[in-house]
GROMACS .gro file of C-alpha atoms in nm:
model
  418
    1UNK     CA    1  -2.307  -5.082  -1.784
    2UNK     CA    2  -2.362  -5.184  -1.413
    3UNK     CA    3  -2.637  -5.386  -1.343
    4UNK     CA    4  -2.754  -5.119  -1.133
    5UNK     CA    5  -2.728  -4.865  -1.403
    6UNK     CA    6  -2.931  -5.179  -1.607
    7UNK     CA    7  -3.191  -5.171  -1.377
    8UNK     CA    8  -3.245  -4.802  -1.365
    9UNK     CA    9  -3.273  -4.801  -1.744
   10UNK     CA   10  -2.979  -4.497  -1.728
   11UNK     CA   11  -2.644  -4.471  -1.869
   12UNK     CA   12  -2.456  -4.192  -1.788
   13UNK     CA   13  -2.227  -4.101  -2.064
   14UNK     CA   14  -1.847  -3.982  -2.006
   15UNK     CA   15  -1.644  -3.700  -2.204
   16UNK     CA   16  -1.324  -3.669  -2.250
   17UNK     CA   17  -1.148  -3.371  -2.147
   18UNK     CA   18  -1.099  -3.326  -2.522
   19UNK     CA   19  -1.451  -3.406  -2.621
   20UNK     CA   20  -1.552  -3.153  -2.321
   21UNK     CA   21  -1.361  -2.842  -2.472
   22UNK     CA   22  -1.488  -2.899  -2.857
   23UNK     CA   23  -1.852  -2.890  -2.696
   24UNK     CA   24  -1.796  -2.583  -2.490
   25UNK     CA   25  -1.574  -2.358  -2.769
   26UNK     CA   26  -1.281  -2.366  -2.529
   27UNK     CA   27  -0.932  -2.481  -2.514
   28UNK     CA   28  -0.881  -2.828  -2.244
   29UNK     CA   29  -0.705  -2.627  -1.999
   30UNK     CA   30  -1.025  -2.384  -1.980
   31UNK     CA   31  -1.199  -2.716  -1.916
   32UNK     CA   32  -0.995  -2.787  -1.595
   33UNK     CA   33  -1.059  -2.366  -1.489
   34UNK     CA   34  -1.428  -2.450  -1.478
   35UNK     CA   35  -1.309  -2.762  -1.281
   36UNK     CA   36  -1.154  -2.576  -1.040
   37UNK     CA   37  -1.433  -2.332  -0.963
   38UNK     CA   38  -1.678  -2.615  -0.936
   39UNK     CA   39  -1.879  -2.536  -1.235
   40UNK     CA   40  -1.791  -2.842  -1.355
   41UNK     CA   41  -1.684  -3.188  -1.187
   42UNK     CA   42  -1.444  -3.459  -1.307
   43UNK     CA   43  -1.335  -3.824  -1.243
   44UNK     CA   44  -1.050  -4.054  -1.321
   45UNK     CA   45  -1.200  -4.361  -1.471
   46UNK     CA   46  -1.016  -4.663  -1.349
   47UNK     CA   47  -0.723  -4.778  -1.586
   48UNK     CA   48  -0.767  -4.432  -1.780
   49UNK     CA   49  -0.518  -4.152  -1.799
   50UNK     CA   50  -0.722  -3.863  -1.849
   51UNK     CA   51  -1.039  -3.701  -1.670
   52UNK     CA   52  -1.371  -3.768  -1.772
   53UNK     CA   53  -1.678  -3.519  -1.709
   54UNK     CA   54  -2.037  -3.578  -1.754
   55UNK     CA   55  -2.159  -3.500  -2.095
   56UNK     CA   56  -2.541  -3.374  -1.934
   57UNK     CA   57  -2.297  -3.121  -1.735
   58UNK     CA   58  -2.071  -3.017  -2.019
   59UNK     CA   59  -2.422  -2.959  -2.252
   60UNK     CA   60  -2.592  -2.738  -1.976
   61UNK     CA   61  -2.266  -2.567  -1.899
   62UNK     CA   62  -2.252  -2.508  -2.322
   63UNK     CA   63  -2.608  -2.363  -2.290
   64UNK     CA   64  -2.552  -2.120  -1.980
   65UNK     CA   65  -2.239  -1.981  -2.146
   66UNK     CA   66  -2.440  -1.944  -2.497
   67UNK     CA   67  -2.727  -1.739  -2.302
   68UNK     CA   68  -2.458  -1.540  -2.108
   69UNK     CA   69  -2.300  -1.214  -2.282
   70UNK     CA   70  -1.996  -1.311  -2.469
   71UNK     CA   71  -2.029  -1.642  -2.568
   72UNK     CA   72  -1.886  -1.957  -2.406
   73UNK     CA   73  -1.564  -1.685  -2.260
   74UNK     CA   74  -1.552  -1.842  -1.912
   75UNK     CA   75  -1.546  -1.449  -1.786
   76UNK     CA   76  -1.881  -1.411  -1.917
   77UNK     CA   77  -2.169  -1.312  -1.636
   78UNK     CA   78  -2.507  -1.364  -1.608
   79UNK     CA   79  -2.502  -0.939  -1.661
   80UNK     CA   80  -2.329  -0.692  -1.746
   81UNK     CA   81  -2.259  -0.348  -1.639
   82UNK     CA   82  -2.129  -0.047  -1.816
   83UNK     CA   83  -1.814   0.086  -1.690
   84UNK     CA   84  -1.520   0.258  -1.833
   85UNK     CA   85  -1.258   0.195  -1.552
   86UNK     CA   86  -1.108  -0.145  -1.618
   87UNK     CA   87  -1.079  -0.387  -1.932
   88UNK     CA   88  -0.954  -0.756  -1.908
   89UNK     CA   89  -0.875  -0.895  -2.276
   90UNK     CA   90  -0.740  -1.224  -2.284
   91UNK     CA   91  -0.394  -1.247  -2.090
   92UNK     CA   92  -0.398  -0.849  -2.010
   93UNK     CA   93  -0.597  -0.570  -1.819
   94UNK     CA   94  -0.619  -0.219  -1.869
   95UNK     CA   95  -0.678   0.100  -1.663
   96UNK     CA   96  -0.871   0.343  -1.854
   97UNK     CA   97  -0.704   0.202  -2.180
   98UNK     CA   98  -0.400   0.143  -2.050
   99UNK     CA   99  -0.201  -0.154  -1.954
  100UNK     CA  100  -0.243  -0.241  -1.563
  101UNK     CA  101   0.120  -0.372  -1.568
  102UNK     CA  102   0.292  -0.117  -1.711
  103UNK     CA  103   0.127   0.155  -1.523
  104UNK     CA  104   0.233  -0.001  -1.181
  105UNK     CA  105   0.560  -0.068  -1.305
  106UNK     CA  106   0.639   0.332  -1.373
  107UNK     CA  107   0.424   0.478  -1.106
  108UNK     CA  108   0.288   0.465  -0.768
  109UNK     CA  109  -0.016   0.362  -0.616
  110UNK     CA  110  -0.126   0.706  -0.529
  111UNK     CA  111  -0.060   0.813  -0.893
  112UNK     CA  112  -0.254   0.509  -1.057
  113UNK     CA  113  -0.524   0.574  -0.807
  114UNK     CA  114  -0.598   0.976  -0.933
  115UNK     CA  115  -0.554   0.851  -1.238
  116UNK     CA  116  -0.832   0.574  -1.222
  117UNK     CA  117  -1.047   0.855  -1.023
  118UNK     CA  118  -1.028   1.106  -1.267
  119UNK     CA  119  -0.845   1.025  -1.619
  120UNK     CA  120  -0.500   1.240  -1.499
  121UNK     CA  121  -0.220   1.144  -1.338
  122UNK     CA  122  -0.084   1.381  -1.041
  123UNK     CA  123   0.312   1.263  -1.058
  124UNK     CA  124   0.464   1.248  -0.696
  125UNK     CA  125   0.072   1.279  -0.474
  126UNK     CA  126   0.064   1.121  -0.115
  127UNK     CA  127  -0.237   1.073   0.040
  128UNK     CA  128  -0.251   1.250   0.407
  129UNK     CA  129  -0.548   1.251   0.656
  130UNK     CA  130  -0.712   1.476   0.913
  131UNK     CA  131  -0.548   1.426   1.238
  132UNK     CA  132  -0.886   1.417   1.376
  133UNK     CA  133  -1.001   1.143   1.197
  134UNK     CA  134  -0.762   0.908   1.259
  135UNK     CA  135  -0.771   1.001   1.635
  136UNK     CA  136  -1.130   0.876   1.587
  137UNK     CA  137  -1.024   0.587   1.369
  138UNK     CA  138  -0.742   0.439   1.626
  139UNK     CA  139  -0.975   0.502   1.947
  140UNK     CA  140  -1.276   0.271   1.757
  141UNK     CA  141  -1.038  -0.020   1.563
  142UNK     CA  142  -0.802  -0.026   1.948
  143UNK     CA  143  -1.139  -0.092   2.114
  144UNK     CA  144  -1.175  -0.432   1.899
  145UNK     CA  145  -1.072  -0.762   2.079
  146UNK     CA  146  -0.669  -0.875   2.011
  147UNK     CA  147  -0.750  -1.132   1.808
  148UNK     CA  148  -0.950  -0.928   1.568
  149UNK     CA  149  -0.853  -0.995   1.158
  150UNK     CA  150  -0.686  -0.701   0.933
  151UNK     CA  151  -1.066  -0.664   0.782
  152UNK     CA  152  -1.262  -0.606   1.104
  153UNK     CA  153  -1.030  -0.357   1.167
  154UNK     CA  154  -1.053  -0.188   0.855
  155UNK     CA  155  -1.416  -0.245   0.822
  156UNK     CA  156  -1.457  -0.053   1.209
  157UNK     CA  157  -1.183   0.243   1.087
  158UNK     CA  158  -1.415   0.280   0.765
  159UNK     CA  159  -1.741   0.347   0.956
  160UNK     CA  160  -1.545   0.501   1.233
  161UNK     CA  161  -1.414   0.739   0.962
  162UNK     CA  162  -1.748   0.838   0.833
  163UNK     CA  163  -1.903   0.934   1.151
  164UNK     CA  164  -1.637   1.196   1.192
  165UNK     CA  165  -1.741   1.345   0.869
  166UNK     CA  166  -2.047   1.543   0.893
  167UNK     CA  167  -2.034   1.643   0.496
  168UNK     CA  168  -2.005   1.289   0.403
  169UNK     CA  169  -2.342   1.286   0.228
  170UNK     CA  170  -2.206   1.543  -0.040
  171UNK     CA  171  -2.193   1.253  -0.373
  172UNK     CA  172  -2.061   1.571  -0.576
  173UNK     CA  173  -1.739   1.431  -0.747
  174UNK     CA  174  -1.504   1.726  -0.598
  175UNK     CA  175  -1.646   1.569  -0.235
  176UNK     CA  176  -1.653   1.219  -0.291
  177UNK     CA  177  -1.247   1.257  -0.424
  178UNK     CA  178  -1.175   1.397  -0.101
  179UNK     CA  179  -1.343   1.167   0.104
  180UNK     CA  180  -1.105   0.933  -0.122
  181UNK     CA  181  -0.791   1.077  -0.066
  182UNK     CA  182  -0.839   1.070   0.353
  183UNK     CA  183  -1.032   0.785   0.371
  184UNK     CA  184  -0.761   0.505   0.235
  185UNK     CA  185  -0.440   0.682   0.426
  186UNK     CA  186  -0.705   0.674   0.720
  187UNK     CA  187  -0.725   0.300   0.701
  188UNK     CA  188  -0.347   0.250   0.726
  189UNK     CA  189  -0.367   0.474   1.018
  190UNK     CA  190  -0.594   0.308   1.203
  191UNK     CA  191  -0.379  -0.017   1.178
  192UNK     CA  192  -0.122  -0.137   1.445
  193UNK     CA  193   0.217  -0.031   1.333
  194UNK     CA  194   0.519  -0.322   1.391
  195UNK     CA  195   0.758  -0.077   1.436
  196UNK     CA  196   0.809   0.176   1.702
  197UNK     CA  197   0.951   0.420   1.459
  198UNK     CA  198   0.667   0.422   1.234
  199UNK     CA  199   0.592   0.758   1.062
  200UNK     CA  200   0.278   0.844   0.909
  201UNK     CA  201   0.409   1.049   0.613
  202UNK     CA  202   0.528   0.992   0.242
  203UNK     CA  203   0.450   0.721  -0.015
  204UNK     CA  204   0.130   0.502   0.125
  205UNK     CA  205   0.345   0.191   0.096
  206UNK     CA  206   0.605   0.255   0.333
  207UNK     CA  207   0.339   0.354   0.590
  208UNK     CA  208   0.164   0.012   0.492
  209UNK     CA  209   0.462  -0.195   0.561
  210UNK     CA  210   0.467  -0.051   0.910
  211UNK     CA  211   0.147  -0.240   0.971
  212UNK     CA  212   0.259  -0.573   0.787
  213UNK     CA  213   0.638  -0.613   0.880
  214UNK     CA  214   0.882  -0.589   1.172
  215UNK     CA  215   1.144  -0.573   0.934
  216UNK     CA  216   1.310  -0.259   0.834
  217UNK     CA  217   1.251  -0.209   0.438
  218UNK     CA  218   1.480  -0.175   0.185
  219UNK     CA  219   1.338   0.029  -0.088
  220UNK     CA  220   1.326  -0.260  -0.337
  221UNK     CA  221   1.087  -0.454  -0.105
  222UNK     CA  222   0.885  -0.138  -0.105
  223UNK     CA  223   0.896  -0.119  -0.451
  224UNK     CA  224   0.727  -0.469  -0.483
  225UNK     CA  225   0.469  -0.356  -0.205
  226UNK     CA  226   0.385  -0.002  -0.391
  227UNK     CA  227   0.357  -0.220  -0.710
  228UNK     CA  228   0.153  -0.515  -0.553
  229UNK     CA  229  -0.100  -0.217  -0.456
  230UNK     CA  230  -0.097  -0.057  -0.801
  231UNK     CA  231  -0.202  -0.407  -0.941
  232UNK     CA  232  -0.483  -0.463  -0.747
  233UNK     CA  233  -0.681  -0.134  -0.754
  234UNK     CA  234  -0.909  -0.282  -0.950
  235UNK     CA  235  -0.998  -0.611  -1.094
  236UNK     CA  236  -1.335  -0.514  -1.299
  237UNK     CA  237  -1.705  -0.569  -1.158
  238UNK     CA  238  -1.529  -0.882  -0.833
  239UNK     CA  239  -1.779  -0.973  -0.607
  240UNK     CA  240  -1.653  -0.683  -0.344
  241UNK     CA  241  -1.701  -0.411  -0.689
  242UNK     CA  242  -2.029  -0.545  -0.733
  243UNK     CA  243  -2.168  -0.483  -0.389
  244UNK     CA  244  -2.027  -0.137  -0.392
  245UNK     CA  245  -2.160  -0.049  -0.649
  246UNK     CA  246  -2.529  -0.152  -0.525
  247UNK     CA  247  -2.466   0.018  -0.252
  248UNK     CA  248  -2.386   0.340  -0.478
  249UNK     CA  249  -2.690   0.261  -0.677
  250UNK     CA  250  -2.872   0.353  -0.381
  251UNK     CA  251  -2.712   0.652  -0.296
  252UNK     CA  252  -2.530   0.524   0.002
  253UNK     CA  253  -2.190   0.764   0.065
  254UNK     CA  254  -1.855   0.640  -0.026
  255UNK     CA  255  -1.785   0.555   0.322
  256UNK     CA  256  -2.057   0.306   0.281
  257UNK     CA  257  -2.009   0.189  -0.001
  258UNK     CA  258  -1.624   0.110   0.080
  259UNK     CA  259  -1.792  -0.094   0.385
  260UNK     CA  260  -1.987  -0.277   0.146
  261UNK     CA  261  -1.676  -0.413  -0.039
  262UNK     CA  262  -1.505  -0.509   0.278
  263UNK     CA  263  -1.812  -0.689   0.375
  264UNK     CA  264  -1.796  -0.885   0.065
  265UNK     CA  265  -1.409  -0.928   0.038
  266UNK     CA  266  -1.379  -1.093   0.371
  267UNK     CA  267  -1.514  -1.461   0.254
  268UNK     CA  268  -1.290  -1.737   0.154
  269UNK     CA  269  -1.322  -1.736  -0.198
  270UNK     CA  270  -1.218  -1.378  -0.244
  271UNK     CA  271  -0.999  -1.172  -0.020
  272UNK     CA  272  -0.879  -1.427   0.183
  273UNK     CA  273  -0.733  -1.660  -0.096
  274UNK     CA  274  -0.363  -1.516  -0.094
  275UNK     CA  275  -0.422  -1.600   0.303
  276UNK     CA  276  -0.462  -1.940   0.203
  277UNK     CA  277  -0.169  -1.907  -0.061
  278UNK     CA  278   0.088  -1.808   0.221
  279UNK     CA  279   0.016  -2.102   0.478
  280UNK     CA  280   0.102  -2.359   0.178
  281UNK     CA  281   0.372  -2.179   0.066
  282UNK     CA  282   0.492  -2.206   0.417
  283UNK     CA  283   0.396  -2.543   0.450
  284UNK     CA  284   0.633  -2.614   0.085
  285UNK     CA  285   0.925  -2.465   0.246
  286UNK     CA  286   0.920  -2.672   0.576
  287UNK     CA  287   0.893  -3.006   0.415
  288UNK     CA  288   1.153  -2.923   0.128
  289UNK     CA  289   0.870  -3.022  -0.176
  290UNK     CA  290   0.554  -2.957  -0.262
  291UNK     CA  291   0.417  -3.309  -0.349
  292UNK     CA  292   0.332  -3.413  -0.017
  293UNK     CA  293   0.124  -3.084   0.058
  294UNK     CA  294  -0.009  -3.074  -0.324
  295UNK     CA  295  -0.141  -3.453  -0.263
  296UNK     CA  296  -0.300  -3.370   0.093
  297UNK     CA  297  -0.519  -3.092  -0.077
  298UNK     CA  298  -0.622  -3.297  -0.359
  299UNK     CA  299  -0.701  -3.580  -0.171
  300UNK     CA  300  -0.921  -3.361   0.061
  301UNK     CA  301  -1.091  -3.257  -0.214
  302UNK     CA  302  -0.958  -2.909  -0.183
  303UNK     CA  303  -0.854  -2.645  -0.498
  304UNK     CA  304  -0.529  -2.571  -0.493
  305UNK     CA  305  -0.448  -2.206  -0.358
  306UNK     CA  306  -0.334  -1.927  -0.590
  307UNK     CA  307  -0.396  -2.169  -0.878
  308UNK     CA  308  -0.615  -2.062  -1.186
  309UNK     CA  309  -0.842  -1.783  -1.243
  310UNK     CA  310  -1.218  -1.780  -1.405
  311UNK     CA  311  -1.101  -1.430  -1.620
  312UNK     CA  312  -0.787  -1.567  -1.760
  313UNK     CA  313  -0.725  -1.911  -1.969
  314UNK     CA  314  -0.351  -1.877  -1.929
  315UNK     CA  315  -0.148  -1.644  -1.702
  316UNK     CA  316  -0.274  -1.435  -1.462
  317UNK     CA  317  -0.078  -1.103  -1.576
  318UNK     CA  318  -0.103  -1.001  -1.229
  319UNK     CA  319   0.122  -1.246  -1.112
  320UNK     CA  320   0.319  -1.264  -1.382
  321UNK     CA  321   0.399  -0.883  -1.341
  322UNK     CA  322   0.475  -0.936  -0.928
  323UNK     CA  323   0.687  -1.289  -0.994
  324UNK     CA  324   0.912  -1.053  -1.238
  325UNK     CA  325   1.014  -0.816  -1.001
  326UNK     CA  326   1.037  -1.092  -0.702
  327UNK     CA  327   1.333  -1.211  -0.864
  328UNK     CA  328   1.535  -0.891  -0.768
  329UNK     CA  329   1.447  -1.027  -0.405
  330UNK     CA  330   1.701  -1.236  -0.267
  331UNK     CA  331   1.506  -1.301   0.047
  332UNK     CA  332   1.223  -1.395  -0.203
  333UNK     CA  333   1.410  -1.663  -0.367
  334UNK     CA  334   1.305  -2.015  -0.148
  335UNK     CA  335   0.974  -1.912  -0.147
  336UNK     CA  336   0.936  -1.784  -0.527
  337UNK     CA  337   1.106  -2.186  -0.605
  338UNK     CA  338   0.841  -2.338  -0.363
  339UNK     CA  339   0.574  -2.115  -0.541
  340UNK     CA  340   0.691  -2.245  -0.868
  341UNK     CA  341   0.790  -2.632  -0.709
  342UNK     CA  342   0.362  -2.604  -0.627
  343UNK     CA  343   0.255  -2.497  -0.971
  344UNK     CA  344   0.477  -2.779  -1.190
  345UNK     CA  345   0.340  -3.013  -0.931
  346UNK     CA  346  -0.028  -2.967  -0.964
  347UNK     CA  347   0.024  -2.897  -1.320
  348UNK     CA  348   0.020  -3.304  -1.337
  349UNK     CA  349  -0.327  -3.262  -1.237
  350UNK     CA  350  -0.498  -3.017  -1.317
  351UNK     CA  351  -0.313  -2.743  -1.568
  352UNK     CA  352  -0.331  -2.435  -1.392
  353UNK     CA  353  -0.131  -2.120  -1.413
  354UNK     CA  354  -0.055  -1.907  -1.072
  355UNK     CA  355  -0.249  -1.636  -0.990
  356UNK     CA  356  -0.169  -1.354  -0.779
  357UNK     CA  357  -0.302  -1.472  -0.466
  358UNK     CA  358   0.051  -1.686  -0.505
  359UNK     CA  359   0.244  -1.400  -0.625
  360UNK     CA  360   0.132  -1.202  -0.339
  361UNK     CA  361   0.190  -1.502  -0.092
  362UNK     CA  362   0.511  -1.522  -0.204
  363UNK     CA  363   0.564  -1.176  -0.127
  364UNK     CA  364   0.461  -1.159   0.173
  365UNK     CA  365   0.598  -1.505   0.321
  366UNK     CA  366   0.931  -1.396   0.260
  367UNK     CA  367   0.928  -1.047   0.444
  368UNK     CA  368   0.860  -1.167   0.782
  369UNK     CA  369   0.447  -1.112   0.720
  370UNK     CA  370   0.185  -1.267   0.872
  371UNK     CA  371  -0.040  -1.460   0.652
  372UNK     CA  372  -0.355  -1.234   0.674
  373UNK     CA  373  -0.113  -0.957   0.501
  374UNK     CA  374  -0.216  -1.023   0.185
  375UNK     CA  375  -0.590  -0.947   0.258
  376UNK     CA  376  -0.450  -0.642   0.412
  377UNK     CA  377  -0.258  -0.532   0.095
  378UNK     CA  378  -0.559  -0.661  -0.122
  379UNK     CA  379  -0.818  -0.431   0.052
  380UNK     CA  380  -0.627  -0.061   0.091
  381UNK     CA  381  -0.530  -0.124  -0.294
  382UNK     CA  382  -0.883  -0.250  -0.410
  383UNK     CA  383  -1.045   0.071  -0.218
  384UNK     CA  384  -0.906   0.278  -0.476
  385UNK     CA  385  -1.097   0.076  -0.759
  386UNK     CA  386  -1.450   0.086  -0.497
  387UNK     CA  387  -1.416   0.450  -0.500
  388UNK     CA  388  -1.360   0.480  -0.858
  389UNK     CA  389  -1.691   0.292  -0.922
  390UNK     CA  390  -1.904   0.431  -0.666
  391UNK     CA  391  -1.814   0.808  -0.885
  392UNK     CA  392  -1.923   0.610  -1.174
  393UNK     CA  393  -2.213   0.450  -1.037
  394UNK     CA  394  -2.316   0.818  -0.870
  395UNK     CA  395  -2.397   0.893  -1.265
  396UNK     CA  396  -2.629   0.621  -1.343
  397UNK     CA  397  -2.961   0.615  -1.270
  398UNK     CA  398  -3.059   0.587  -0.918
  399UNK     CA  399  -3.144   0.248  -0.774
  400UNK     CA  400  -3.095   0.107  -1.125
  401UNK     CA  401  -2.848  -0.260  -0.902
  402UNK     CA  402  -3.221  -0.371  -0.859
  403UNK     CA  403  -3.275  -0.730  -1.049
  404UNK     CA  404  -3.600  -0.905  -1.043
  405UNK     CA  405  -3.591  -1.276  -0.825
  406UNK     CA  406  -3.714  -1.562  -0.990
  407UNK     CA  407  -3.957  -1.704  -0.739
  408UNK     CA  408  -3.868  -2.071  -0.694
  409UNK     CA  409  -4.095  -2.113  -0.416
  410UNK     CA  410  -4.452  -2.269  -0.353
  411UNK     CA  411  -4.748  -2.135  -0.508
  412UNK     CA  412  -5.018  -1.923  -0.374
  413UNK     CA  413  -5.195  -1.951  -0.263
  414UNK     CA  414  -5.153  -2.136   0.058
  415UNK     CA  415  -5.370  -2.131   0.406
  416UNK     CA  416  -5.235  -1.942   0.683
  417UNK     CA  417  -4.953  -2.163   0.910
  418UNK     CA  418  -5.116  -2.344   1.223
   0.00000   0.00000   0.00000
């Protein structure tokens, strides 16, 4: 005990990471996830080997989780919401019942996306949209300053988009699908194409690259791309999900509601991680090793990009799912050994598994992308999943996203201000 600590009359008391997990229900490396998204903190005692955590932290963290729906899972929320679009189960996820993974690996992102809106799958279905809409699209999203990010200009050819569509207040499900089915080729539309040859026409993926790459495809790169998409159409109630479907609760239209999510998906801890992911992976392959850039984060007190999830303990199956067809890539070998070279290397640290935010760096580092790309990719395939929940949320009862605050604030009550 310091003499301060003496003179205070307080002691604080130390757990080991060990000690930590039996208290909380969870294995040690599900001590480090809640590390890493600051719901708990940690310190090397000097001469130890191990983290130690604060046992009043660890006890109020063991209460929160035993008040929350399912237990001391770190996945659990402070509510729940019932939805029949997406499961996550451990080390898995499921569309409608069936596994995420497998349904991107045998179809496209089109298909997966019908299927998610409606419970059928429509083999071989491209998305197409009104030449008049896009016209309307391009004039808004080319009026936006050059330096404008992929998201402004999505979030501009969204609402740009709805005001050419005077029926666009029909929720019916027939009118909300077709405001679907324009709405996310209408995005890509409204991006600046790379490529002078650009064509606006078969599967969405090839017209995405357009927008991402300079490079001219080979169909195994669009393969990953189309795939990438299908894995990321949705990722249960995110933060993006969430505000959609508030805005759904209150009846707002689907061009709205997609607004909503790109509102939300813009900040740092969401959409713009596998941004993040693709300037260290960059960063790896310049200096040859990823100990030097692993230790700068760490010692700025940084996380560690595309490292660790709060839904899955172990391997994010996203990733794992992009990383196995990444090794087809030969141009996606250096940076698929730097991605790996950064997750052995933090591993000494703090025992995290890549996510797909480093999957999806990886990706798009080695095809001549820019590193917003992935937020790009992330929001055209995660509009699929908003539009799925706003038809769901269009069943419940109206204005039924409405929680009650718990007023934290002075009492009344008070005389008027001078």
């Amino acid at each position: 005990m310091t003499d301060q600590e003496a003179a205070s009359g307080h002691h604080e008391r130390r757990l080991t990471t060990k000690q930590a997990a039996e208290l909380l229900g969870v294995k040690p490396e599900t001590v480090y996830a809640y590390v890493s998204r600051g719901q708990l903190s940690s310190r090397r005692e000097h001469g130890g080997r191990g983290s130690t955590f604060d046992a009043k932290e660890v006890a109020a963290l063991a209460r929160r989780n035993r008040r929350e729906p399912g237990g001391t899972s770190p996945a659990a929320g402070e509510f729940s919401v019932r939805t029949g679009i997406t499961l996550i189960d451990k080390d898995r996820y499921f569309y409608r019942g069936v596994d995420a993974t497998e349904l991107a690996a045998r179809h496209s992102y089109e298909e997966i996306a019908e299927w998610l809106w409606t419970g059928r799958l429509r083999p071989g279905i491209t998305f197409t949209a009104p030449d008049a809409t896009v016209t309307v699209a391009r004039r808004a999203v080319n009026a936006l300053p050059e330096h404008a990010a992929p998201l402004d200009r999505l979030r501009v050819a969204a609402i740009a988009a709805a005001t050419a569509d005077p029926l666009r207040f029909d929720l019916s499900p027939q009118a909300v699908l077709g405001t679907a089915r324009t709405l996310i080729p209408t995005l890509v539309a409204a991006l600046p194409s790379l490529r002078r040859d650009h064509r606006d026409e078969g599967p969405l993926a090839r017209r995405l690259w357009t927008r991402l790459s300079g490079r001219t495809p080979d169909e195994a790169s669009l393969r990953v791309l189309d795939m990438a998409l299908g894995l990321l159409v949705d990722h249960d109630l995110a933060a993006s999900t969430l505000a959609v479907r508030v805005a759904a609760s209150a009846r707002a239209h689907a061009y709205a509601a997609v607004s909503a999510g790109l509102g939300a998906l813009e900040g740092p801890l969401h959409g713009a991680a596998s941004s993040l992911a693709h300037r260290m992976l960059l960063e790896v392959l310049d200096r040859g090793t990823a100990v030097p850039v692993v230790a700068d984060e760490l010692r700025a007190g940084r996380r560690i990009p595309g490292l660790g999830h709060r839904l899955y303990p172990g391997e994010d199956p996203r990733a794992r799912a992009l990383f196995a067809v990444l090794e087809d890539l030969p141009s996606a070998a250096p940076a698929l050994a730097a991605a790996r070279d950064i997750e052995s290397t933090a591993a000494r640290h703090t025992p995290l598994h890549a996510n797909v935010d480093l999957a999806l760096a990886v990706f798009t580092a080695s095809s001549g992308m820019d590193a917003t790309a992935g937020e790009t990719v992330f929001a055209v395939a995660r509009t699929a999943g908003w539009i799925a929940h706003t038809l769901e949320e269009y069943e419940e009862r109206p204005l039924r996203m409405r929680p009650s605050g718990r007023y934290a604030g002075a009492r009344p009550p008070r005389p008027l201000p001078e």
